[in-house]
CSV table of C-alpha atoms in Angstrom, one decimal:
chain,number,residue,atom,x,y,z
A,1,MET,CA,5.8,-90.4,46.4
A,2,PRO,CA,2.6,-88.5,47.0
A,3,ARG,CA,3.0,-85.1,48.6
A,4,GLN,CA,1.3,-81.8,49.1
A,5,SER,CA,2.4,-79.3,46.5
A,6,PHE,CA,2.3,-75.6,46.5
A,7,ARG,CA,2.6,-73.0,43.7
A,8,GLY,CA,5.8,-70.9,43.8
A,9,LEU,CA,5.7,-67.4,45.1
A,10,SER,CA,6.3,-64.5,42.7
A,11,LEU,CA,9.8,-62.9,42.8
A,12,ALA,CA,9.8,-59.4,44.3
A,13,ARG,CA,11.8,-57.1,42.1
A,14,SER,CA,14.0,-54.7,44.0
A,15,ALA,CA,14.2,-51.1,42.8
A,16,VAL,CA,17.5,-50.4,44.7
A,17,VAL,CA,20.0,-49.1,42.2
A,18,LEU,CA,23.7,-49.7,43.0
A,19,ALA,CA,26.7,-47.6,42.1
A,20,VAL,CA,28.7,-48.9,39.2
A,21,GLY,CA,31.5,-50.0,41.5
A,22,ALA,CA,29.0,-52.6,43.0
A,23,LEU,CA,28.3,-53.8,39.5
A,24,LEU,CA,31.3,-56.0,39.7
A,25,ALA,CA,30.5,-57.5,43.1
A,26,THR,CA,26.9,-58.2,42.3
A,27,LEU,CA,26.6,-58.9,38.6
A,28,PHE,CA,30.1,-60.0,37.5
A,29,ALA,CA,31.7,-61.2,40.7
A,30,VAL,CA,35.1,-59.6,40.2
A,31,PRO,CA,36.8,-57.0,42.3
A,32,ALA,CA,36.3,-53.3,41.3
A,33,SER,CA,39.3,-51.4,39.9
A,34,ALA,CA,40.0,-48.9,37.2
A,35,ALA,CA,39.3,-51.4,34.4
A,36,ASP,CA,38.2,-54.9,35.3
A,37,PRO,CA,37.7,-57.8,33.0
A,38,VAL,CA,34.2,-59.1,32.8
A,39,GLY,CA,34.2,-61.4,29.8
A,40,GLN,CA,31.0,-62.5,28.2
A,41,ILE,CA,27.8,-61.0,29.2
A,42,THR,CA,24.8,-63.3,28.6
A,43,GLY,CA,21.2,-62.4,28.2
A,44,LEU,CA,18.0,-63.7,26.6
A,45,GLY,CA,18.3,-67.3,25.3
A,46,GLY,CA,21.8,-67.6,26.8
A,47,LYS,CA,23.3,-65.5,24.1
A,48,CYS,CA,26.0,-62.9,24.4
A,49,VAL,CA,26.3,-59.1,24.1
A,50,ASP,CA,28.4,-58.9,20.9
A,51,VAL,CA,30.0,-56.2,18.7
A,52,ALA,CA,28.9,-56.9,15.2
A,53,GLY,CA,31.7,-58.2,13.0
A,54,ALA,CA,34.2,-57.7,15.8
A,55,SER,CA,34.7,-54.2,14.3
A,56,ASN,CA,35.9,-51.3,16.5
A,57,ALA,CA,34.7,-48.7,14.1
A,58,ASN,CA,32.6,-46.0,15.5
A,59,GLY,CA,28.9,-46.8,15.1
A,60,THR,CA,29.3,-50.6,15.0
A,61,PRO,CA,26.0,-52.1,16.2
A,62,VAL,CA,25.9,-54.0,19.5
A,63,GLN,CA,23.8,-57.1,19.3
A,64,LEU,CA,22.9,-60.5,20.7
A,65,TYR,CA,24.8,-63.4,19.3
A,66,ASP,CA,25.8,-67.0,20.1
A,67,CYS,CA,28.5,-66.9,22.7
A,68,ASN,CA,31.9,-67.7,21.1
A,69,GLY,CA,34.6,-66.4,23.4
A,70,SER,CA,35.8,-63.8,20.9
A,71,ALA,CA,37.1,-60.4,21.6
A,72,ALA,CA,33.8,-59.0,20.3
A,73,GLN,CA,32.2,-60.5,23.4
A,74,SER,CA,34.9,-59.6,25.9
A,75,TRP,CA,33.8,-56.7,28.0
A,76,THR,CA,35.5,-54.7,30.8
A,77,VAL,CA,33.9,-52.2,33.2
A,78,ALA,CA,35.9,-49.1,33.8
A,79,GLY,CA,36.0,-46.9,36.9
A,80,ASP,CA,34.2,-44.1,35.1
A,81,GLY,CA,31.1,-46.3,34.7
A,82,THR,CA,31.6,-47.3,31.1
A,83,LEU,CA,31.4,-50.8,29.6
A,84,ARG,CA,34.1,-51.4,27.0
A,85,ALA,CA,35.0,-53.9,24.3
A,86,LEU,CA,37.6,-53.7,21.5
A,87,GLY,CA,38.9,-50.5,23.2
A,88,LYS,CA,35.7,-48.5,22.8
A,89,CYS,CA,32.5,-47.9,24.8
A,90,LEU,CA,29.0,-49.1,24.9
A,91,ASP,CA,27.2,-46.0,23.7
A,92,ILE,CA,23.6,-44.9,23.0
A,93,VAL,CA,23.1,-43.7,19.5
A,94,ASP,CA,22.7,-39.9,19.2
A,95,ARG,CA,22.6,-39.6,23.0
A,96,GLY,CA,19.1,-40.9,22.8
A,97,THR,CA,16.9,-41.2,25.9
A,98,ALA,CA,13.7,-42.5,24.2
A,99,ASP,CA,12.4,-46.1,24.2
A,100,GLY,CA,14.0,-47.9,21.3
A,101,SER,CA,17.2,-45.8,21.1
A,102,LEU,CA,19.8,-48.3,19.8
A,103,VAL,CA,23.2,-48.9,21.3
A,104,GLN,CA,26.6,-49.1,19.5
A,105,LEU,CA,30.3,-49.0,19.9
A,106,TRP,CA,31.9,-45.6,20.0
A,107,ASP,CA,35.0,-43.8,21.2
A,108,CYS,CA,34.9,-43.3,24.9
A,109,GLY,CA,34.1,-39.7,25.5
A,110,GLY,CA,32.8,-39.6,29.1
A,111,GLY,CA,29.3,-38.6,28.0
A,112,ALA,CA,26.1,-39.6,30.0
A,113,ASN,CA,25.1,-41.8,27.1
A,114,GLN,CA,28.0,-44.1,27.9
A,115,LYS,CA,27.4,-44.5,31.6
A,116,TRP,CA,25.8,-47.6,33.0
A,117,VAL,CA,24.8,-49.0,36.5
A,118,VAL,CA,23.1,-52.2,37.5
A,119,ASN,CA,20.3,-52.7,40.0
A,120,SER,CA,19.8,-55.7,42.2
A,121,ALA,CA,17.4,-57.3,39.7
A,122,ARG,CA,20.3,-57.6,37.1
A,123,ASP,CA,19.1,-54.7,34.9
A,124,ILE,CA,21.8,-52.7,33.2
A,125,VAL,CA,20.6,-49.1,33.4
A,126,ASN,CA,21.6,-45.8,31.7
A,127,PRO,CA,21.0,-43.3,34.5
A,128,GLN,CA,20.5,-40.3,32.2
A,129,ALA,CA,17.6,-41.9,30.3
A,130,ASN,CA,16.6,-44.0,33.4
A,131,LYS,CA,16.1,-46.9,31.0
A,132,CYS,CA,17.3,-50.5,30.7
A,133,LEU,CA,19.6,-52.3,28.2
A,134,ASP,CA,17.0,-54.3,26.3
A,135,VAL,CA,16.9,-56.9,23.5
A,136,LYS,CA,14.8,-55.4,20.6
A,137,ASP,CA,11.5,-57.2,20.1
A,138,ARG,CA,12.5,-59.9,22.7
A,139,SER,CA,14.3,-61.7,19.9
A,140,THR,CA,16.8,-64.5,20.5
A,141,ALA,CA,18.0,-64.5,16.9
A,142,ASN,CA,21.7,-63.8,16.1
A,143,GLY,CA,22.0,-60.2,15.3
A,144,ALA,CA,19.1,-59.0,17.4
A,145,ARG,CA,19.9,-55.3,18.2
A,146,LEU,CA,20.3,-54.0,21.7
A,147,GLN,CA,18.5,-50.8,22.7
A,148,ILE,CA,17.4,-49.0,25.8
A,149,TRP,CA,13.8,-49.2,27.0
A,150,THR,CA,11.7,-48.5,30.0
A,151,CYS,CA,12.6,-51.0,32.7
A,152,THR,CA,10.0,-53.8,32.7
A,153,GLY,CA,11.6,-56.6,34.7
A,154,GLN,CA,11.3,-58.9,31.7
A,155,SER,CA,13.9,-61.5,30.7
A,156,ASN,CA,15.1,-59.5,27.7
A,157,GLN,CA,16.5,-57.0,30.2
A,158,LYS,CA,18.4,-59.4,32.4
A,159,TRP,CA,22.1,-59.8,32.2
A,160,THR,CA,24.8,-62.0,33.7
A,161,ALA,CA,28.5,-62.5,33.2
A,162,ALA,CA,28.7,-66.1,31.8
A,163,GLY,CA,32.3,-66.8,32.8
A,164,THR,CA,31.9,-65.9,36.4
A,165,THR,CA,29.7,-66.6,39.3
A,166,PRO,CA,26.9,-63.9,39.2
A,167,GLY,CA,25.6,-62.5,42.4
A,168,GLY,CA,28.8,-62.4,44.4
A,169,GLY,CA,31.6,-64.6,45.4
A,170,ASN,CA,30.8,-68.3,46.0
A,171,PRO,CA,33.3,-70.2,48.1
A,172,SER,CA,31.2,-73.4,47.9
A,173,GLY,CA,31.8,-73.7,44.2
A,174,PHE,CA,28.1,-74.3,43.7
A,175,VAL,CA,26.8,-72.8,40.4
A,176,VAL,CA,24.1,-70.9,42.3
A,177,SER,CA,25.5,-68.1,44.5
A,178,GLU,CA,23.9,-67.2,47.8
A,179,SER,CA,22.6,-63.9,46.4
A,180,GLN,CA,21.0,-65.8,43.5
A,181,PHE,CA,19.5,-68.3,45.9
A,182,ASN,CA,18.0,-65.4,47.9
A,183,GLN,CA,16.7,-63.9,44.7
A,184,MET,CA,15.0,-67.1,43.8
A,185,PHE,CA,13.4,-67.5,47.2
A,186,PRO,CA,12.8,-64.0,48.7
A,187,SER,CA,10.2,-65.2,51.1
A,188,ARG,CA,11.8,-68.5,52.1
A,189,ASN,CA,11.5,-70.1,55.6
A,190,PRO,CA,14.8,-69.4,57.5
A,191,PHE,CA,15.0,-73.2,57.9
A,192,TYR,CA,16.0,-73.6,54.3
A,193,THR,CA,19.5,-72.1,54.5
A,194,TYR,CA,21.9,-71.7,51.7
A,195,SER,CA,24.7,-73.1,53.9
A,196,GLY,CA,22.5,-76.2,54.5
A,197,LEU,CA,22.2,-76.7,50.8
A,198,THR,CA,25.9,-76.3,50.1
A,199,ALA,CA,26.7,-78.6,53.1
A,200,ALA,CA,24.5,-81.3,51.5
A,201,LEU,CA,26.2,-81.2,48.1
A,202,SER,CA,29.0,-83.5,49.4
A,203,ALA,CA,26.5,-86.3,49.5
A,204,TYR,CA,26.1,-86.2,45.7
A,205,PRO,CA,29.1,-84.5,44.1
A,206,GLY,CA,27.9,-85.1,40.6
A,207,PHE,CA,24.8,-82.9,41.2
A,208,ALA,CA,25.0,-79.6,39.2
A,209,ASN,CA,28.7,-80.6,38.6
A,210,SER,CA,28.4,-82.8,35.5
A,211,GLY,CA,28.7,-81.7,31.8
A,212,SER,CA,29.1,-78.2,30.5
A,213,ASP,CA,28.6,-75.0,32.5
A,214,THR,CA,25.2,-74.7,30.7
A,215,VAL,CA,24.1,-78.2,31.8
A,216,LYS,CA,25.3,-77.6,35.4
A,217,ARG,CA,23.3,-74.4,35.7
A,218,GLN,CA,20.3,-76.0,34.0
A,219,GLU,CA,20.3,-78.9,36.5
A,220,ALA,CA,20.6,-76.5,39.5
A,221,ALA,CA,17.7,-74.5,38.1
A,222,ALA,CA,15.6,-77.6,37.5
A,223,PHE,CA,16.1,-79.0,41.0
A,224,LEU,CA,15.4,-75.7,42.7
A,225,ALA,CA,12.3,-75.1,40.4
A,226,ASN,CA,10.8,-78.4,41.5
A,227,VAL,CA,11.7,-77.7,45.1
A,228,SER,CA,10.0,-74.2,44.9
A,229,HIS,CA,6.8,-75.8,43.6
A,230,GLU,CA,6.8,-78.5,46.3
A,231,THR,CA,7.3,-76.0,49.1
A,232,GLY,CA,5.6,-72.8,48.0
A,233,GLY,CA,8.9,-71.1,47.4
A,234,LEU,CA,10.8,-72.8,50.3
A,235,VAL,CA,8.1,-71.6,52.7
A,236,TYR,CA,6.8,-75.0,53.9
A,237,VAL,CA,9.0,-77.4,55.7
A,238,VAL,CA,6.3,-80.0,56.4
A,239,GLU,CA,3.2,-81.1,54.5
A,240,GLN,CA,0.3,-78.8,55.4
A,241,ASN,CA,-2.5,-81.4,55.1
A,242,THR,CA,-2.2,-83.1,58.5
A,243,ALA,CA,-5.1,-85.4,57.6
A,244,ASN,CA,-2.7,-87.2,55.3
A,245,TYR,CA,-0.2,-88.0,58.0
A,246,PRO,CA,-1.5,-91.4,59.0
A,247,HIS,CA,-1.6,-92.6,55.4
A,248,TYR,CA,2.1,-92.8,54.8
A,249,CYS,CA,2.9,-95.9,56.9
A,250,ASP,CA,3.0,-99.1,54.7
A,251,PRO,CA,2.6,-101.9,57.3
A,252,ASN,CA,3.6,-104.5,54.7
A,253,GLN,CA,7.3,-103.4,55.1
A,254,SER,CA,9.2,-105.8,57.3
A,255,TYR,CA,10.6,-102.9,59.4
A,256,GLY,CA,7.1,-101.4,59.9
A,257,CYS,CA,6.8,-97.8,61.2
A,258,PRO,CA,8.9,-97.6,64.4
A,259,ALA,CA,8.4,-93.9,64.7
A,260,GLY,CA,4.7,-94.2,64.7
A,261,GLN,CA,1.8,-94.5,62.3
A,262,ALA,CA,1.6,-90.8,61.5
A,263,ALA,CA,5.4,-90.0,61.5
A,264,TYR,CA,6.2,-90.3,57.8
A,265,TYR,CA,4.5,-87.3,56.3
A,266,GLY,CA,6.0,-85.0,53.7
A,267,ARG,CA,9.1,-83.0,54.9
A,268,GLY,CA,11.8,-81.0,53.3
A,269,PRO,CA,12.5,-79.6,49.8
A,270,ILE,CA,11.1,-82.6,47.9
A,271,GLN,CA,8.5,-83.4,50.7
A,272,LEU,CA,9.9,-86.9,51.5
A,273,SER,CA,7.0,-89.2,52.5
A,274,TRP,CA,6.3,-92.8,53.3
A,275,ASN,CA,8.2,-95.1,55.7
A,276,PHE,CA,9.9,-96.9,52.8
A,277,ASN,CA,11.3,-93.7,51.4
A,278,TYR,CA,12.6,-92.6,54.8
A,279,LYS,CA,14.2,-96.0,55.2
A,280,ALA,CA,15.8,-95.9,51.7
A,281,ALA,CA,17.0,-92.3,52.0
A,282,GLY,CA,18.4,-92.9,55.5
A,283,ASP,CA,20.3,-96.0,54.4
A,284,ALA,CA,21.8,-94.1,51.5
A,285,LEU,CA,22.8,-91.2,53.6
A,286,GLY,CA,23.9,-93.1,56.7
A,287,ILE,CA,21.2,-91.5,58.8
A,288,ASN,CA,18.5,-93.5,60.7
A,289,LEU,CA,15.6,-91.6,59.3
A,290,LEU,CA,13.2,-94.5,59.8
A,291,ALA,CA,13.6,-94.2,63.6
A,292,ASP,CA,13.9,-90.4,63.6
A,293,PRO,CA,12.1,-88.9,60.6
A,294,TRP,CA,11.9,-85.5,62.4
A,295,ARG,CA,15.5,-84.9,61.6
A,296,VAL,CA,14.3,-83.8,58.1
A,297,GLU,CA,12.4,-80.9,59.7
A,298,ARG,CA,15.0,-80.1,62.4
A,299,GLU,CA,18.3,-80.0,60.4
A,300,SER,CA,18.6,-78.0,57.2
A,301,ALA,CA,21.5,-80.0,55.7
A,302,VAL,CA,19.6,-83.3,56.3
A,303,ALA,CA,16.5,-81.9,54.6
A,304,TRP,CA,18.5,-80.8,51.6
A,305,LYS,CA,20.2,-84.2,51.5
A,306,THR,CA,16.9,-86.0,51.2
A,307,GLY,CA,16.0,-83.8,48.3
A,308,LEU,CA,19.3,-84.5,46.6
A,309,TRP,CA,18.9,-88.3,47.3
A,310,TYR,CA,15.6,-88.4,45.5
A,311,TRP,CA,16.9,-86.2,42.6
A,312,ASN,CA,20.0,-88.2,42.0
A,313,THR,CA,18.9,-91.8,42.7
A,314,GLN,CA,15.1,-92.2,42.2
A,315,ASN,CA,13.1,-92.6,39.0
A,316,GLY,CA,9.8,-92.2,40.8
A,317,PRO,CA,7.0,-92.6,38.3
A,318,GLY,CA,9.4,-91.7,35.5
A,319,THR,CA,12.0,-93.7,33.5
A,320,MET,CA,15.1,-91.9,34.7
A,321,THR,CA,16.4,-90.0,37.6
A,322,PRO,CA,15.9,-86.2,37.5
A,323,HIS,CA,19.7,-85.8,37.5
A,324,ASN,CA,20.0,-88.0,34.5
A,325,ALA,CA,17.2,-86.2,32.7
A,326,MET,CA,19.1,-83.0,32.9
A,327,VAL,CA,22.6,-84.3,32.4
A,328,ASN,CA,21.6,-86.3,29.3
A,329,GLN,CA,19.4,-83.4,28.1
A,330,ALA,CA,16.1,-85.3,28.1
A,331,GLY,CA,14.6,-82.0,29.2
A,332,PHE,CA,13.0,-80.4,32.3
A,333,GLY,CA,9.7,-82.2,31.5
A,334,GLN,CA,11.3,-85.5,32.5
A,335,THR,CA,12.2,-84.2,35.9
A,336,ILE,CA,8.5,-83.4,36.5
A,337,ARG,CA,7.6,-87.0,35.4
A,338,SER,CA,10.1,-88.5,37.8
A,339,ILE,CA,8.9,-86.4,40.7
A,340,ASN,CA,5.1,-86.4,40.3
A,341,GLY,CA,4.3,-87.5,36.8
A,342,SER,CA,1.6,-90.0,37.7
A,343,LEU,CA,-0.5,-87.1,39.1
A,344,GLU,CA,0.5,-84.3,36.8
A,345,CYS,CA,1.9,-85.4,33.4
A,346,ASP,CA,0.1,-86.4,30.2
A,347,GLY,CA,-2.6,-83.8,30.8
A,348,ARG,CA,-3.5,-84.9,34.3
A,349,ASN,CA,-2.8,-81.6,35.9
A,350,PRO,CA,-1.4,-79.0,33.4
A,351,ALA,CA,-1.6,-76.1,35.9
A,352,GLN,CA,0.8,-77.9,38.2
A,353,VAL,CA,3.1,-78.7,35.4
A,354,GLN,CA,3.0,-75.0,34.2
A,355,SER,CA,3.9,-73.9,37.8
A,356,ARG,CA,7.0,-76.0,37.7
A,357,VAL,CA,8.0,-74.8,34.2
A,358,THR,CA,7.4,-71.2,35.1
A,359,ASN,CA,9.7,-71.6,38.1
A,360,TYR,CA,12.4,-73.2,35.9
A,361,GLN,CA,12.2,-70.5,33.3
A,362,ARG,CA,12.6,-67.8,35.9
A,363,PHE,CA,15.5,-69.6,37.6
A,364,THR,CA,17.4,-70.2,34.4
A,365,GLN,CA,17.0,-66.4,33.7
A,366,ILE,CA,18.6,-65.7,37.1
A,367,LEU,CA,21.5,-68.0,36.3
A,368,GLY,CA,21.9,-66.6,32.8
A,369,VAL,CA,21.3,-69.8,30.9
A,370,ALA,CA,18.9,-71.0,28.3
A,371,PRO,CA,16.2,-73.4,29.6
A,372,GLY,CA,16.7,-75.9,26.7
A,373,ASN,CA,14.0,-78.0,25.1
A,374,ASN,CA,11.3,-80.4,26.2
A,375,LEU,CA,10.1,-78.4,29.1
A,376,TYR,CA,6.7,-80.1,29.5
A,377,CYS,CA,5.7,-83.7,30.2
């Protein structure tokens, strides 16, 4: 399905710092009160903020560790701005403010070294030091120590509550909240609405709703990463190279091109093109897109449905649908092969492949999940 592709746009990092009460609404999606349950907090590699050995002794290291649902990984946020586990507080050793100052568990004393806020980029910040909670040496190994460090915007400083919907409430039930969607696509065209996307989900209820929570988030990130690449970060609704427009009518099809020779150009999040694809997508969705392909550029939900149609039902130049590639853990690279592998995979265009992979890695970070294996094709 040839299409015009665009590299994704860089994510603008907001410097707005929110009060700790907003931490719950933006990062953990639970209502603020005197002491609210957060549960697991995931970071680099999809691992959890963990109290070593589940000990509540003063000075116990706080580290990164495989998520296991234990009390050592069950955090609450208190009204005084502290993060607590096992009845004690997340604390900066020796009240340090320098890069590399380690964090530990300690009796809650109300000191500035136990106060934390979160900004809109999902950094957890100690205001006194003006530094971010950070994974030492960017390690994903079990036992990697947590520390504070100058805020860099890197993935080892990004945090999400694994058991909730980060970024705010999400009535749709989709694993990507509206605030996360906006974070992924800060410069998107207003045509590509979040409500249009969630309205389209009913057409393919298995999408981002199959397997474990990790698989669901990985699939959502994979779909949106490819979409971002195809549309320049959801900027472009239609293919930009108008010279290609007359090329997408295959006259050998019995139904021809009733909307016109040049009517079947790339549109929407996967840049649907060719008369036979408009026919197949329309038949599957119960929409006469062969006669009226312009609906894909007029109606947000219809555009999103065509993207989900391709993702969930078409192998393209690959050997499996992108949906099956993610659900069966074949890896993100197989989604690239199914969408544009004949032009990009096996060394044909490594820069385009890298663009898609970079988008996917960024989006999995936003969703607080590891990207998995086999990222390239």
